[in-house]
Tab-separated table of C-alpha atoms and ligand atoms in Angstrom:
chain	number	residue	atom	x	y	z
C	1	MET	CA	-0.117	-3.996	12.876
C	2	PRO	CA	-2.418	-3.681	15.858
C	3	ILE	CA	-5.651	-2.796	15.705
C	4	ARG	CA	-8.180	-2.055	17.992
C	5	ILE	CA	-12.232	-1.116	17.999
C	6	PHE	CA	-14.483	0.660	20.254
C	7	ASP	CA	-18.320	0.918	21.032
C	8	GLY	CA	-18.187	4.471	19.160
C	9	PRO	CA	-16.284	7.898	18.486
C	10	ASP	CA	-16.262	8.953	21.970
C	11	LYS	CA	-14.576	6.138	23.506
C	12	LEU	CA	-12.035	6.026	20.333
C	13	ALA	CA	-11.606	9.377	20.846
C	14	GLN	CA	-10.742	8.625	24.978
C	15	ALA	CA	-8.103	5.885	23.876
C	16	ALA	CA	-6.657	8.100	21.580
C	17	ALA	CA	-5.948	10.898	24.682
C	18	GLU	CA	-4.808	8.465	26.239
C	19	LEU	CA	-2.385	7.565	24.469
C	20	PHE	CA	-1.541	10.490	23.131
C	21	VAL	CA	-0.521	11.419	27.171
C	22	GLY	CA	1.025	8.404	26.574
C	23	ARG	CA	3.692	9.267	24.082
C	24	ALA	CA	3.690	12.448	25.217
C	25	ALA	CA	4.939	11.607	28.223
C	26	LEU	CA	7.897	9.052	26.582
C	27	ALA	CA	9.001	11.707	24.230
C	28	MET	CA	9.540	13.288	26.801
C	29	LYS	CA	12.274	10.978	28.734
C	30	ALA	CA	13.590	10.283	25.382
C	31	GLY	CA	13.784	13.899	24.412
C	32	GLY	CA	12.598	16.428	26.093
C	33	ARG	CA	10.196	17.594	22.880
C	34	LEU	CA	7.403	15.743	21.632
C	35	ASP	CA	6.441	16.674	17.709
C	36	VAL	CA	3.290	15.481	16.716
C	37	VAL	CA	1.859	15.850	13.503
C	38	LEU	CA	-2.804	16.544	14.273
C	39	SER	CA	-5.261	15.017	11.189
C	40	GLY	CA	-8.092	17.231	9.664
C	41	GLY	CA	-11.259	16.616	9.408
C	42	SER	CA	-14.334	15.975	11.373
C	43	THR	CA	-12.823	12.250	13.605
C	44	PRO	CA	-10.040	13.865	15.669
C	45	ARG	CA	-11.662	17.019	16.512
C	46	ARG	CA	-13.490	15.151	19.839
C	47	LEU	CA	-9.596	13.653	20.348
C	48	PHE	CA	-8.450	18.373	20.297
C	49	GLU	CA	-11.606	19.187	23.079
C	50	LEU	CA	-11.257	15.584	25.339
C	51	LEU	CA	-7.025	16.864	25.580
C	52	ALA	CA	-8.163	19.746	26.736
C	53	GLU	CA	-10.309	18.521	29.924
C	54	GLU	CA	-8.951	16.283	32.712
C	55	PRO	CA	-7.809	13.836	33.284
C	56	TYR	CA	-6.373	14.534	30.191
C	57	CYS	CA	-4.439	18.247	29.891
C	58	SER	CA	-2.789	18.180	33.050
C	59	ARG	CA	-0.894	15.006	32.504
C	60	VAL	CA	0.838	16.853	29.556
C	61	ASP	CA	3.455	19.280	30.016
C	62	TRP	CA	2.024	21.414	27.129
C	63	GLU	CA	5.657	23.768	26.293
C	64	ALA	CA	6.944	20.943	24.675
C	65	VAL	CA	4.607	19.722	22.152
C	66	HIS	CA	5.298	21.407	19.044
C	67	PHE	CA	2.359	20.311	16.556
C	68	PHE	CA	2.159	19.699	12.659
C	69	TRP	CA	-0.354	19.044	9.834
C	70	GLY	CA	-0.611	16.239	8.453
C	71	ASP	CA	-2.195	18.473	5.033
C	72	GLU	CA	-4.329	21.310	5.314
C	73	ARG	CA	-6.737	22.662	2.995
C	74	THR	CA	-6.071	26.762	0.989
C	75	VAL	CA	-8.700	28.772	3.116
C	76	PRO	CA	-7.649	31.418	6.168
C	77	PRO	CA	-6.775	29.573	9.264
C	78	ASP	CA	-10.329	30.779	11.071
C	79	HIS	CA	-12.082	29.496	8.451
C	80	PRO	CA	-14.420	26.359	9.111
C	81	ASP	CA	-12.863	23.947	6.802
C	82	SER	CA	-8.907	25.164	8.321
C	83	ASN	CA	-7.289	22.193	9.949
C	84	PHE	CA	-5.581	24.924	12.189
C	85	GLY	CA	-8.904	26.183	13.424
C	86	ALA	CA	-10.882	22.613	14.653
C	87	VAL	CA	-7.235	22.447	17.074
C	88	ASN	CA	-7.415	26.085	17.573
C	89	GLU	CA	-11.028	26.173	18.887
C	90	ALA	CA	-10.608	22.656	20.845
C	91	LEU	CA	-7.913	22.935	22.086
C	92	PHE	CA	-5.074	25.832	22.303
C	93	SER	CA	-7.856	28.486	23.175
C	94	LYS	CA	-7.260	26.368	26.535
C	95	LEU	CA	-3.600	26.848	26.501
C	96	ASP	CA	-1.570	28.824	26.588
C	97	LEU	CA	0.645	27.959	24.217
C	98	ALA	CA	4.134	29.586	22.695
C	99	GLU	CA	3.601	30.807	19.480
C	100	GLU	CA	6.357	28.851	18.250
C	101	GLN	CA	5.205	26.147	19.514
C	102	ILE	CA	2.310	25.384	16.262
C	103	HIS	CA	4.147	25.141	13.304
C	104	ARG	CA	0.947	25.525	11.076
C	105	ILE	CA	0.431	24.489	7.618
C	106	ARG	CA	-0.070	28.479	5.431
C	107	ALA	CA	-1.969	26.849	2.871
C	108	GLU	CA	-4.413	30.908	2.559
C	109	LEU	CA	-0.995	31.984	0.527
C	110	ALA	CA	-2.097	32.417	-3.450
C	111	ASP	CA	0.107	30.267	-4.752
C	112	PRO	CA	-0.005	26.568	-2.723
C	113	ASP	CA	3.637	25.899	-4.188
C	114	ARG	CA	5.276	28.238	-1.966
C	115	ALA	CA	2.639	27.508	1.003
C	116	ALA	CA	3.952	24.012	0.740
C	117	ALA	CA	7.898	25.296	-0.235
C	118	ALA	CA	7.225	27.681	3.573
C	119	TYR	CA	6.571	24.334	5.581
C	120	GLU	CA	9.632	22.182	4.574
C	121	ALA	CA	11.432	25.246	5.167
C	122	GLU	CA	9.885	25.667	8.458
C	123	LEU	CA	10.233	21.628	9.289
C	124	ARG	CA	13.821	21.746	8.366
C	125	ARG	CA	14.552	25.055	10.540
C	126	HIS	CA	12.693	23.314	13.444
C	127	PHE	CA	14.385	19.683	12.903
C	128	GLY	CA	17.858	21.143	11.830
C	129	LEU	CA	17.222	19.406	8.521
C	130	SER	CA	19.847	19.878	5.829
C	131	GLU	CA	18.249	19.785	1.873
C	132	GLY	CA	17.179	16.549	1.421
C	133	GLU	CA	16.810	14.892	4.842
C	134	VAL	CA	14.206	13.551	5.749
C	135	PRO	CA	11.836	15.172	9.217
C	136	ARG	CA	10.895	12.210	12.557
C	137	PHE	CA	7.938	12.839	14.060
C	138	ASP	CA	7.080	11.227	17.233
C	139	LEU	CA	3.669	10.656	16.490
C	140	VAL	CA	1.700	11.328	13.666
C	141	PHE	CA	-2.454	11.428	13.502
C	142	LEU	CA	-3.885	10.150	10.506
C	143	GLY	CA	-7.370	9.991	9.138
C	144	MET	CA	-8.301	7.428	6.085
C	145	GLY	CA	-11.371	8.458	3.721
C	146	ALA	CA	-14.194	6.143	2.289
C	147	ASP	CA	-11.750	6.372	-1.552
C	148	GLY	CA	-8.624	5.056	0.452
C	149	HIS	CA	-6.636	8.438	0.975
C	150	THR	CA	-4.850	9.966	3.706
C	151	ALA	CA	-3.850	13.793	4.318
C	152	SER	CA	-4.323	14.765	1.429
C	153	LEU	CA	-3.130	11.892	-0.084
C	154	PHE	CA	-5.490	11.618	-3.042
C	155	PRO	CA	-5.974	8.225	-5.479
C	156	GLY	CA	-4.601	9.660	-8.555
C	157	THR	CA	-2.895	12.713	-7.685
C	158	ALA	CA	0.585	13.335	-7.936
C	159	ALA	CA	0.657	13.584	-4.345
C	160	LEU	CA	1.304	9.395	-4.180
C	161	GLU	CA	4.952	9.141	-6.072
C	162	GLU	CA	6.867	11.986	-4.241
C	163	SER	CA	9.603	10.737	-2.962
C	164	GLU	CA	12.270	14.261	-3.013
C	165	ARG	CA	9.575	17.305	-0.711
C	166	SER	CA	8.082	16.763	2.698
C	167	ALA	CA	5.813	18.585	1.632
C	168	VAL	CA	4.094	19.429	-2.140
C	169	ALA	CA	0.935	21.551	-3.003
C	170	VAL	CA	-1.700	19.018	-5.364
C	171	TRP	CA	-4.540	19.645	-7.138
C	172	VAL	CA	-7.206	17.294	-5.510
C	173	GLU	CA	-9.883	17.388	-8.517
C	174	LYS	CA	-12.917	15.866	-6.990
C	175	LEU	CA	-12.814	18.350	-4.486
C	176	GLY	CA	-11.960	20.946	-7.184
C	177	THR	CA	-9.172	22.544	-4.941
C	178	HIS	CA	-5.624	22.813	-4.332
C	179	ARG	CA	-4.436	21.464	-0.319
C	180	VAL	CA	-1.000	21.479	0.761
C	181	THR	CA	0.560	17.502	2.304
C	182	LEU	CA	2.844	15.967	3.923
C	183	THR	CA	4.804	13.172	1.698
C	184	CYS	CA	4.804	9.086	2.278
C	185	PRO	CA	8.621	9.810	3.038
C	186	VAL	CA	7.420	11.733	6.046
C	187	PHE	CA	4.787	9.520	6.951
C	188	ASP	CA	7.794	5.943	6.195
C	189	ASN	CA	10.181	8.135	8.633
C	190	ALA	CA	7.723	8.369	11.581
C	191	ALA	CA	8.117	6.321	15.008
C	192	CYS	CA	3.810	6.013	15.578
C	193	ILE	CA	1.333	6.384	13.172
C	194	VAL	CA	-2.141	6.435	14.449
C	195	PHE	CA	-5.453	5.927	11.938
C	196	LEU	CA	-8.284	7.941	13.955
C	197	VAL	CA	-11.590	5.938	11.627
C	198	THR	CA	-14.512	6.476	12.437
C	199	GLY	CA	-17.446	5.827	9.974
C	200	GLN	CA	-19.661	3.661	7.901
C	201	GLU	CA	-18.702	5.064	5.075
C	202	LYS	CA	-15.120	3.995	5.533
C	203	ALA	CA	-16.113	0.042	6.045
C	204	GLU	CA	-15.399	-1.728	2.828
C	205	THR	CA	-12.619	0.142	2.056
C	206	LEU	CA	-11.029	-0.611	5.090
C	207	ARG	CA	-11.757	-3.940	4.386
C	208	ASP	CA	-9.946	-3.383	1.638
C	209	VAL	CA	-7.418	-2.006	3.080
C	210	LEU	CA	-7.269	-4.419	6.465
C	211	GLU	CA	-7.741	-7.548	5.376
C	212	GLY	CA	-7.770	-7.873	1.286
C	213	ALA	CA	-6.223	-9.489	-1.415
C	214	ALA	CA	-2.508	-8.152	-1.310
C	215	GLU	CA	-3.049	-7.879	-5.201
C	216	MET	CA	-6.204	-5.935	-4.290
C	217	PRO	CA	-6.378	-2.052	-5.442
C	218	GLY	CA	-3.803	-0.231	-3.634
C	219	TYR	CA	-5.062	2.095	-1.555
C	220	PRO	CA	-3.494	5.849	-0.705
C	221	VAL	CA	-3.357	5.056	2.664
C	222	GLN	CA	-1.061	1.325	1.992
C	223	LEU	CA	1.195	3.269	1.125
C	224	ILE	CA	1.944	4.698	4.829
C	225	ARG	CA	4.400	2.109	5.554
C	226	PRO	CA	6.941	3.484	8.615
C	227	ARG	CA	10.372	1.891	8.112
C	228	ASN	CA	11.484	2.378	11.426
C	229	GLY	CA	7.832	3.198	13.332
C	230	GLU	CA	4.080	1.326	14.486
C	231	VAL	CA	0.811	1.957	13.270
C	232	LEU	CA	-1.402	1.427	14.733
C	233	TRP	CA	-5.229	1.177	13.770
C	234	TYR	CA	-8.108	3.336	16.276
C	235	ILE	CA	-11.426	2.700	14.544
C	236	ASP	CA	-15.202	2.247	15.896
C	237	LYS	CA	-17.373	-0.274	15.051
C	238	THR	CA	-19.149	0.855	12.464
C	239	ALA	CA	-16.504	1.589	9.984
C	240	GLY	CA	-14.919	-1.594	11.700
C	241	ARG	CA	-18.229	-3.628	10.787
C	242	LEU	CA	-17.107	-6.011	7.917
C	243	LEU	CA	-13.729	-7.263	9.663
C	244	SER	CA	-13.481	-10.464	10.817
C	245	ARG	CA	-14.138	-11.598	13.992
C	246	ARG	CA	-11.256	-12.388	14.479
C	247	ARG	CA	-10.538	-8.908	14.556
C	248	TRP	CA	-13.693	-8.622	17.230
C	249	ASP	CA	-12.308	-10.728	19.906
C	250	GLN	CA	-9.023	-8.987	20.697
G	1	6PG	C1	-8.367	16.062	6.143
G	1	6PG	C2	-8.099	15.125	6.579
G	1	6PG	C3	-8.227	14.057	5.990
G	1	6PG	C4	-9.060	12.898	6.768
G	1	6PG	C5	-10.135	11.559	6.336
G	1	6PG	C6	-10.896	11.733	7.014
G	1	6PG	O1	-7.875	17.272	6.276
G	1	6PG	O2	-9.804	16.381	5.867
G	1	6PG	O3	-6.267	14.959	6.321
G	1	6PG	O4	-7.243	12.971	5.492
G	1	6PG	O5	-8.098	12.626	7.685
G	1	6PG	O6	-10.899	12.584	5.221
G	1	6PG	O7	-11.782	12.647	7.800
G	1	6PG	P1	-12.815	11.822	8.162
G	1	6PG	O8	-12.609	12.519	9.948
G	1	6PG	O9	-13.892	13.338	8.247
G	1	6PG	O10	-13.910	11.034	8.128
């Protein structure tokens, strides 16, 4: 599993922007479209800002990019906690995208199960899928929490066991709120998963996940195993500080 450790969040974001540009070019050549899943939280914000700037912005055929989210909070799209809102402010507001390129999760709906079902229907429509088929994304950005959650697949939640649906609503006890999240079947069908992990509070979990003994307690992030795709880890030095030296010398 290629692991890159960066000197800080900005260097990590620059490398992630470079990766986005490169994968977008490949996807355009292959199928004429890039279907990308964006992660939430604070880590990817710098990436979104960089993609709106040079030397990245002009190297992407933006009209052929379709944006999705790995998860969303149950807040309106203009709420400070909205994962869509973060991208809208940092990137979309600087581009001239068509509405149909942006496939946000309408998690502000009163019924989160309905929001999840609507998102699944959007996935089926966009990818031309019949019931039960799973979308294949070209590029998926994911983060990781100190508890090993990714997207909104939190430890001890039913969403971890979801094997049929592509998106579900999940009650997250520790947050006292619902979330809407893509599920393992979708992530496991992706062509490329990139974990972006920063912050010293994640160092122990990252060591367990990347170097722990196989029988270590399973973290949700370890459930993500693309059958026919690659997994890349982009880590800043504070999150990677407990990884063995050999990783650093790569
Ligand atoms: C969310 C994310 C979540 C996030 C991790 C890391 O909606 O919060 O999808 O999975 O990626 O919690 O968040 P930070 O980047 O803020 O540490």
